[in-house]
PDB file of C-alpha atoms and ligand atoms in Angstrom:
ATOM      1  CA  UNK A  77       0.000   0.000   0.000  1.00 74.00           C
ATOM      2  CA  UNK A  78       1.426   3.437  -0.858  1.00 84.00           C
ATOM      3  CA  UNK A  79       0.887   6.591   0.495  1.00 91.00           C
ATOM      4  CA  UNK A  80      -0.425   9.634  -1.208  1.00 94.00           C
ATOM      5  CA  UNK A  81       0.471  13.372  -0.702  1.00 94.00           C
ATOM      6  CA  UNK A  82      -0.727  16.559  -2.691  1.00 96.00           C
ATOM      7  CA  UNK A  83       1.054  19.470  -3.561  1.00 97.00           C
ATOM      8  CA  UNK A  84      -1.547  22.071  -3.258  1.00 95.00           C
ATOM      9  CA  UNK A  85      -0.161  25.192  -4.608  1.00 97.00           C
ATOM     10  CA  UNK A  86       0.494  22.893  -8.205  1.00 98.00           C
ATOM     11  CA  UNK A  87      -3.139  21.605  -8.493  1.00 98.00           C
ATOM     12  CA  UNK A  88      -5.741  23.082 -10.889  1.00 98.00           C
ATOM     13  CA  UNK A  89      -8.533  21.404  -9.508  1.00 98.00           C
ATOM     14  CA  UNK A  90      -9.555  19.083 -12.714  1.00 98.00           C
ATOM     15  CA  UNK A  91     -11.049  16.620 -10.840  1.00 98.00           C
ATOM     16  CA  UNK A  92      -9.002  13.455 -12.600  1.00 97.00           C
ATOM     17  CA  UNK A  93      -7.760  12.348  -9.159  1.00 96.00           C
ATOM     18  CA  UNK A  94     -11.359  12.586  -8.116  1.00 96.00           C
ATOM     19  CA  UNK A  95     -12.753  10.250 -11.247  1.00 96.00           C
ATOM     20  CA  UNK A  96     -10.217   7.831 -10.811  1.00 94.00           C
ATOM     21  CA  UNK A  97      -9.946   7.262  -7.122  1.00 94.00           C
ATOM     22  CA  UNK A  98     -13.017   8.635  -5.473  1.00 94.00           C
ATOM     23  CA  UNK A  99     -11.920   6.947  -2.121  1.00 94.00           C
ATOM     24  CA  UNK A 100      -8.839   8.556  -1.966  1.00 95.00           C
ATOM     25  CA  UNK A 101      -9.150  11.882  -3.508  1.00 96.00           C
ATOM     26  CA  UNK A 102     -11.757  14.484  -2.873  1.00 97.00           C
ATOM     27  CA  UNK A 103     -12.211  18.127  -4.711  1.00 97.00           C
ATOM     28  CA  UNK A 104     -12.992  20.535  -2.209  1.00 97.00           C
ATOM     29  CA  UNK A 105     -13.128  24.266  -3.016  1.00 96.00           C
ATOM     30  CA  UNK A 106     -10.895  23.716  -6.078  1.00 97.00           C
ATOM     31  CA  UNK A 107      -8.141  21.559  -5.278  1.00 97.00           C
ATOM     32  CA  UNK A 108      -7.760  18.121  -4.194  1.00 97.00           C
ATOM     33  CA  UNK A 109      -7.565  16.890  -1.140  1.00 97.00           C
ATOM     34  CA  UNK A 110      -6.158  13.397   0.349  1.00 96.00           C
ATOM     35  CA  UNK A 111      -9.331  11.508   2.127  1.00 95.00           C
ATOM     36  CA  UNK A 112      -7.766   8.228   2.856  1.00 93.00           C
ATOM     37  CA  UNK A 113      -4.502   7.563   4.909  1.00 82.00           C
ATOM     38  CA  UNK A 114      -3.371   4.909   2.377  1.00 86.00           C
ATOM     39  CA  UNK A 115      -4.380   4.147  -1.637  1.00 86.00           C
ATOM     40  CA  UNK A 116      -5.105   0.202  -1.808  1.00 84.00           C
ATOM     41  CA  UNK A 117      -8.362  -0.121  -3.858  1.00 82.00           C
ATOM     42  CA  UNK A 118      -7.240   2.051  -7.124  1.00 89.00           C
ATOM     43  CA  UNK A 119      -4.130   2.374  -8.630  1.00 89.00           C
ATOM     44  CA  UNK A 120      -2.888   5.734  -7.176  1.00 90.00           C
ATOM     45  CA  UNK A 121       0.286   5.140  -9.650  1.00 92.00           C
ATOM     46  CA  UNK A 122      -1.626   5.704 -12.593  1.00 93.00           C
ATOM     47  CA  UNK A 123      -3.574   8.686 -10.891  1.00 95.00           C
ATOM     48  CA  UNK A 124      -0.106  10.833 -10.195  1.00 96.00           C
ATOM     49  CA  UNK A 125       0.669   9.752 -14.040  1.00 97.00           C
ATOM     50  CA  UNK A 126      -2.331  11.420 -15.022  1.00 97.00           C
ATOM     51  CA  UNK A 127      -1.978  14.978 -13.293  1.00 98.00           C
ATOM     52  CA  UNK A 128      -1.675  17.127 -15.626  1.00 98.00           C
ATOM     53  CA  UNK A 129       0.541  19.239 -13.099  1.00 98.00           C
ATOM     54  CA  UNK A 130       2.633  16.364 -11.439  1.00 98.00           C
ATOM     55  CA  UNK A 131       0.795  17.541  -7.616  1.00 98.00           C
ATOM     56  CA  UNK A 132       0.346  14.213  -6.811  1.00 97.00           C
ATOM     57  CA  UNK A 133       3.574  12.683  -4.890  1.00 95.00           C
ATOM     58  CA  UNK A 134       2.593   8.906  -4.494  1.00 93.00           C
ATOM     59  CA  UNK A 135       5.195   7.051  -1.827  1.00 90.00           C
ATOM     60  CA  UNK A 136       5.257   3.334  -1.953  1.00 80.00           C
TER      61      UNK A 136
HETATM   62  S1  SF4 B 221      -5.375  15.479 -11.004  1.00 76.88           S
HETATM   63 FE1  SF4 B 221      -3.852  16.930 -10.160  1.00 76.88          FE
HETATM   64  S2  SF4 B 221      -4.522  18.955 -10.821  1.00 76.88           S
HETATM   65 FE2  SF4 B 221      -6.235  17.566 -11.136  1.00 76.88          FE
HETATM   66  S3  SF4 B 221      -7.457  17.781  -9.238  1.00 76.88           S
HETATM   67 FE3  SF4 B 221      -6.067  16.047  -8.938  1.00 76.88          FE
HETATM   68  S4  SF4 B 221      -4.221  16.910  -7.938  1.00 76.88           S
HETATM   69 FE4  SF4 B 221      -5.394  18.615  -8.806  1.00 76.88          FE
END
């Protein structure tokens, strides 16, 4: 399992972390937050590779 931290001041609020991995990621007032203390259900790999800002720092 691999732990998941967002860089804040980088994200534009698109909402791709939020498609792909609802229980981990959650928009709120236009940038994403972290919801879940570890990414095990979704592939939180494939979710930092598809920021279109590289905000999502994913530590395995
Ligand atoms: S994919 Fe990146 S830019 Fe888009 S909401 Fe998530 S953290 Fe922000």
């Amino acid at each position: 399992m691999s732990k998941v931290k967002i860089n804040e001041d980088f994200c534009i609020g698109c909402g791709a972390c939020e498609s792909i991995c609802p229980n981990v990621f959650r928009l709120e007032n236009g940038k994403a937050k972290v919801i879940a203390e570890e990414c095990k259900d979704c592939n939180c790999q494939e979710v930092a590779e598809s920021c279109p800002v590289n905000a999502i720092l994913v530590e395995e």
